[in-house]
PDB file of C-alpha atoms in Angstrom:
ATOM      1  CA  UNK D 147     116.255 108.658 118.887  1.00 81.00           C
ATOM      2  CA  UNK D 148     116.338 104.852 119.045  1.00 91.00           C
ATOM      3  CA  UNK D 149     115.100 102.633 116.430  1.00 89.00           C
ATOM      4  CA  UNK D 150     111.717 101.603 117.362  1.00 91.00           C
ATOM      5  CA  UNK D 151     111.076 105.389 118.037  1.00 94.00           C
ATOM      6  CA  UNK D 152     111.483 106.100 114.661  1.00 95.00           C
ATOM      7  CA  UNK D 153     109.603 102.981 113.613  1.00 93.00           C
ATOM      8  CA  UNK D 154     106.894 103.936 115.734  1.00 94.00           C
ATOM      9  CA  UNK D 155     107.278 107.620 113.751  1.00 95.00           C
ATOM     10  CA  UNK D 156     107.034 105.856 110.693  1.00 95.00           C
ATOM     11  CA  UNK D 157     104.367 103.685 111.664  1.00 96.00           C
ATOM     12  CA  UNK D 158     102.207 107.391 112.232  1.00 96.00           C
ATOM     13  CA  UNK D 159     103.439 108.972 109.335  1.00 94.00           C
ATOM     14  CA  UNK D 160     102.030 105.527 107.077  1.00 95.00           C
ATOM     15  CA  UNK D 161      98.820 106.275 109.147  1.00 96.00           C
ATOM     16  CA  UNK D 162      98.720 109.502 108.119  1.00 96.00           C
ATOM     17  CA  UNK D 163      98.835 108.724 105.192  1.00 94.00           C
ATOM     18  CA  UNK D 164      96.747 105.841 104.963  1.00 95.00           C
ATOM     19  CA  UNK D 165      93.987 108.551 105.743  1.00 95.00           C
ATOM     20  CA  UNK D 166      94.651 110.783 103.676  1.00 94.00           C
ATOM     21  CA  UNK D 167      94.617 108.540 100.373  1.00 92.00           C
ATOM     22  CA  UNK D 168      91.497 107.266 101.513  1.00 91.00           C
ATOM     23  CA  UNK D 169      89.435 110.608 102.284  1.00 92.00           C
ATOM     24  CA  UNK D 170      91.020 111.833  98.297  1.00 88.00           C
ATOM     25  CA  UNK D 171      89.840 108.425  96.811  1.00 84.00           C
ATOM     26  CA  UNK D 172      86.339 109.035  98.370  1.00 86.00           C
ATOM     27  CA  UNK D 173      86.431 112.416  96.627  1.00 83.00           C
ATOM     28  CA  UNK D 174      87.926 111.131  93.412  1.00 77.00           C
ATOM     29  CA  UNK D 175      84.872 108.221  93.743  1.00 75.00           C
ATOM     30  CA  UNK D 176      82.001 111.093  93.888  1.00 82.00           C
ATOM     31  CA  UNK D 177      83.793 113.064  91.134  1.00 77.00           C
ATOM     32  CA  UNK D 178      84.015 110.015  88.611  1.00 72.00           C
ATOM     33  CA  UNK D 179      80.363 109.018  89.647  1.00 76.00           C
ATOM     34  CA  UNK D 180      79.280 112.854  89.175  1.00 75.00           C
ATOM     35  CA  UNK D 181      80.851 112.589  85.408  1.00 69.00           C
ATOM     36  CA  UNK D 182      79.325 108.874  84.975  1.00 67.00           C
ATOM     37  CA  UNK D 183      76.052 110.529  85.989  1.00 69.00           C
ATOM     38  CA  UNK D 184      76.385 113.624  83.946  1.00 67.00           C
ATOM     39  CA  UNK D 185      74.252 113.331  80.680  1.00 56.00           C
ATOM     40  CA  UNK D 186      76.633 113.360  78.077  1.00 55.00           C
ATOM     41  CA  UNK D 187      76.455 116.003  75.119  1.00 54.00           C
ATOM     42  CA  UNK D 188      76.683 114.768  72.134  1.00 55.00           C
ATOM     43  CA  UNK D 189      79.341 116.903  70.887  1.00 56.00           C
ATOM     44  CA  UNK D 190      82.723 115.168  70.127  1.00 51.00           C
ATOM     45  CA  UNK D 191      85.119 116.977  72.013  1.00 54.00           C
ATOM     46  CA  UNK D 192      82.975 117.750  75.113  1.00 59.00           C
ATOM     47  CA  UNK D 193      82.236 113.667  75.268  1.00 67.00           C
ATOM     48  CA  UNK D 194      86.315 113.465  74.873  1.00 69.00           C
ATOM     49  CA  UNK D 195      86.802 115.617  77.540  1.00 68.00           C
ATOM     50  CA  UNK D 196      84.716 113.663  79.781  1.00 69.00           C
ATOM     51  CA  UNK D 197      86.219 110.448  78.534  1.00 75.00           C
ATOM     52  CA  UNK D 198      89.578 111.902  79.298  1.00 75.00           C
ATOM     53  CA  UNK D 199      88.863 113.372  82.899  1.00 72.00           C
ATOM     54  CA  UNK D 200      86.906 109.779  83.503  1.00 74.00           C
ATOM     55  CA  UNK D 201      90.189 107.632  82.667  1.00 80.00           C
ATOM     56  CA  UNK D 202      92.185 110.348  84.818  1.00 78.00           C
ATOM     57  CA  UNK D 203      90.652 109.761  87.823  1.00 77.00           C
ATOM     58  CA  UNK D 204      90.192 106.068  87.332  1.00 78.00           C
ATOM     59  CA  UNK D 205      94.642 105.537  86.636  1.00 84.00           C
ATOM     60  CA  UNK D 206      94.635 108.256  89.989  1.00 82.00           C
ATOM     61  CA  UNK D 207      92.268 105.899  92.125  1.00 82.00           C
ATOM     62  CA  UNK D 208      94.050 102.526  90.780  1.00 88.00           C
ATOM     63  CA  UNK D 209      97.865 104.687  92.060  1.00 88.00           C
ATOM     64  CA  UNK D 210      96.015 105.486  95.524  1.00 88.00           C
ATOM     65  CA  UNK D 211      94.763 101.730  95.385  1.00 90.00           C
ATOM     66  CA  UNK D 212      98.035 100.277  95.104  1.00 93.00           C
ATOM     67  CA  UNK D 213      99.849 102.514  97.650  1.00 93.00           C
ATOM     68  CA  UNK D 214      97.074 101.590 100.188  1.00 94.00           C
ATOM     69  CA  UNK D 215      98.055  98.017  99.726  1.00 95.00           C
ATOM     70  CA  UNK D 216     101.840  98.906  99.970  1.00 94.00           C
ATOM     71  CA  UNK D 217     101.068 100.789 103.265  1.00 95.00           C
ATOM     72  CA  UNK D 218      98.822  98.104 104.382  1.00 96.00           C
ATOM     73  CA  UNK D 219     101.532  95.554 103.967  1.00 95.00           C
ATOM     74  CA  UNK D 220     104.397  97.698 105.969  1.00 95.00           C
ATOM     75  CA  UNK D 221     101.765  97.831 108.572  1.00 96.00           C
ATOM     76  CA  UNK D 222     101.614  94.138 109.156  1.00 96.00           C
ATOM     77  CA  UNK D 223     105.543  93.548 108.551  1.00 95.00           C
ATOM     78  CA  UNK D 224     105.723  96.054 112.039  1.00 95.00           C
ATOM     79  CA  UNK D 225     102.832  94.223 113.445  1.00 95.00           C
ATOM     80  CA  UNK D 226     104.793  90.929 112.786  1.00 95.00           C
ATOM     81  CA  UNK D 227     108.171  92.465 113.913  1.00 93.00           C
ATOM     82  CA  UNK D 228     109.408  92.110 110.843  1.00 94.00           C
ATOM     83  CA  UNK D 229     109.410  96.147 109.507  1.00 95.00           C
ATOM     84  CA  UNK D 230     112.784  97.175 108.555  1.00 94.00           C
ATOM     85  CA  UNK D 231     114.341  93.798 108.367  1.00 96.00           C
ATOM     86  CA  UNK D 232     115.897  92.950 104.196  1.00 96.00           C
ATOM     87  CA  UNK D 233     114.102  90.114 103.304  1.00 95.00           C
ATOM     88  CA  UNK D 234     117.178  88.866 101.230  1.00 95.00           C
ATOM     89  CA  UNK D 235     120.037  89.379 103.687  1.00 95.00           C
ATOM     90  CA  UNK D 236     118.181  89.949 106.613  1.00 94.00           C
ATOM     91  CA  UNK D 237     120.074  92.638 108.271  1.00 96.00           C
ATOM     92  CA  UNK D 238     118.304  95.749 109.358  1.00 95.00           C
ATOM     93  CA  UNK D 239     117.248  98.524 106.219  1.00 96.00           C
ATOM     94  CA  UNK D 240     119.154 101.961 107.283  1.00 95.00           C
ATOM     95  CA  UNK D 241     116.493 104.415 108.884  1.00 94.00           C
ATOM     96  CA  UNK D 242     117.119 106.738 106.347  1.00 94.00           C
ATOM     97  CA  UNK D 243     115.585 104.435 103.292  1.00 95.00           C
ATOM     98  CA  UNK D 244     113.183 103.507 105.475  1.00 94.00           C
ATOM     99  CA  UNK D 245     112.141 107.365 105.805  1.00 92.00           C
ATOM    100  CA  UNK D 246     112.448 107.681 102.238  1.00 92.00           C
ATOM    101  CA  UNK D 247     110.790 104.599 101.233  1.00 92.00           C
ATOM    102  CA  UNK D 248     108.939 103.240 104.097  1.00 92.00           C
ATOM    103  CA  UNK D 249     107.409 100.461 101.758  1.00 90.00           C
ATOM    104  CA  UNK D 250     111.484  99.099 101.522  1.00 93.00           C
ATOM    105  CA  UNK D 251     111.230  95.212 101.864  1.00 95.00           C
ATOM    106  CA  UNK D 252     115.303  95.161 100.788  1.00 96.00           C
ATOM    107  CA  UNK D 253     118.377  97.364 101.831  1.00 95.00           C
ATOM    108  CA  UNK D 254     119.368  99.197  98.762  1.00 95.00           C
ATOM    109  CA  UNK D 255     122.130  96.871  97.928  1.00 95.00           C
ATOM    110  CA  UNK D 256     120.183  93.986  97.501  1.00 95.00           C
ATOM    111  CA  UNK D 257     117.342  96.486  96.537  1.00 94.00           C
ATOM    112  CA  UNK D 258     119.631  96.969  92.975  1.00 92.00           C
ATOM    113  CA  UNK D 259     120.678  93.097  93.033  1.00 92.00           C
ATOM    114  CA  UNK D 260     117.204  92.632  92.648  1.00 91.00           C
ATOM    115  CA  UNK D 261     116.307  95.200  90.053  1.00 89.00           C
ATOM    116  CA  UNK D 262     119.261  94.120  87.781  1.00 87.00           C
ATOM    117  CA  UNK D 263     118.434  90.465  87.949  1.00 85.00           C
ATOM    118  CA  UNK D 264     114.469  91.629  87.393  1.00 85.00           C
ATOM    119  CA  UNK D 265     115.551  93.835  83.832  1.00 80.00           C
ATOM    120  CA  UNK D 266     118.215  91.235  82.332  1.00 71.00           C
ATOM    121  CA  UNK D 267     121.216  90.936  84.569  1.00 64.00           C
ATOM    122  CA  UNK D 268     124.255  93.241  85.254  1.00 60.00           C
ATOM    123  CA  UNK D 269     123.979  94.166  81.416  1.00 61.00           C
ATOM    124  CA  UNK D 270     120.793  96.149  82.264  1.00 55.00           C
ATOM    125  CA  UNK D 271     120.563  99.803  83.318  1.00 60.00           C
ATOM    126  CA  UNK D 272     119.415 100.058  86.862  1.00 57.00           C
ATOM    127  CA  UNK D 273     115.876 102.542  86.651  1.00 57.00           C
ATOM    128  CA  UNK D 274     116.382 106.285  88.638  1.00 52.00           C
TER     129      UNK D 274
END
């Protein structure tokens, strides 16, 4: 398969799944304004519960928030021609990391230059 074949494949799949955050954040929305709605009881633990399922599902919209701006963003690097392409060394990211990790902006060398210099250098521990 060439390259911009599997771009284009990678274009759907961040389509995809574009979509799909955004239909579970609209359900995630009417949950957390079903529970903001709900009168609350006055018992302690039953108010911590819904205290507790409230913050849940406002960290899981803020997650689905930021990966629709990370998709969003690999969207217009393809529509500038730009998808795929390090922005350190410029040479092209492998298809394979780009499967993995369609949001890549670096190959993975440069990809763990840049983390190391981020944490504190070649002294730091690179993350998993």
């Amino acid at each position: 398969m060439s390259r911009t074949n599997e771009l284009n494949r990678i274009r759907e799949l961040l389509q995809r799944r574009r979509r799909e955050i955004l239909t579970a954040n609209a359900g995630a929305h009417r949950e957390l304004t079903a529970l903001k709605d709900q009168e609350r009881d006055p018992e302690y633990e039953e108010n911590a519960q819904s205290e507790l399922a409230d913050y849940t599902l406002s960290s899981l919209m803020e997650a689905q928030r930021r990966e629709i701006m990370l998709i969003d963003a690999a969207l217009r690097r393809m529509d500038m021609g730009v998808f795929g392409d390090c922005v350190d060394c410029g040479f092209e990211i492998p298809i394979e990391r780009l499967e993995a990790l369609p949001f890549a902006i670096r190959c993975e060398e440069d990809a763990t230059l840049h983390e190391l210099e981020t944490r504190g250098g070649p002294m730091a521990t690179p993350s998993l």
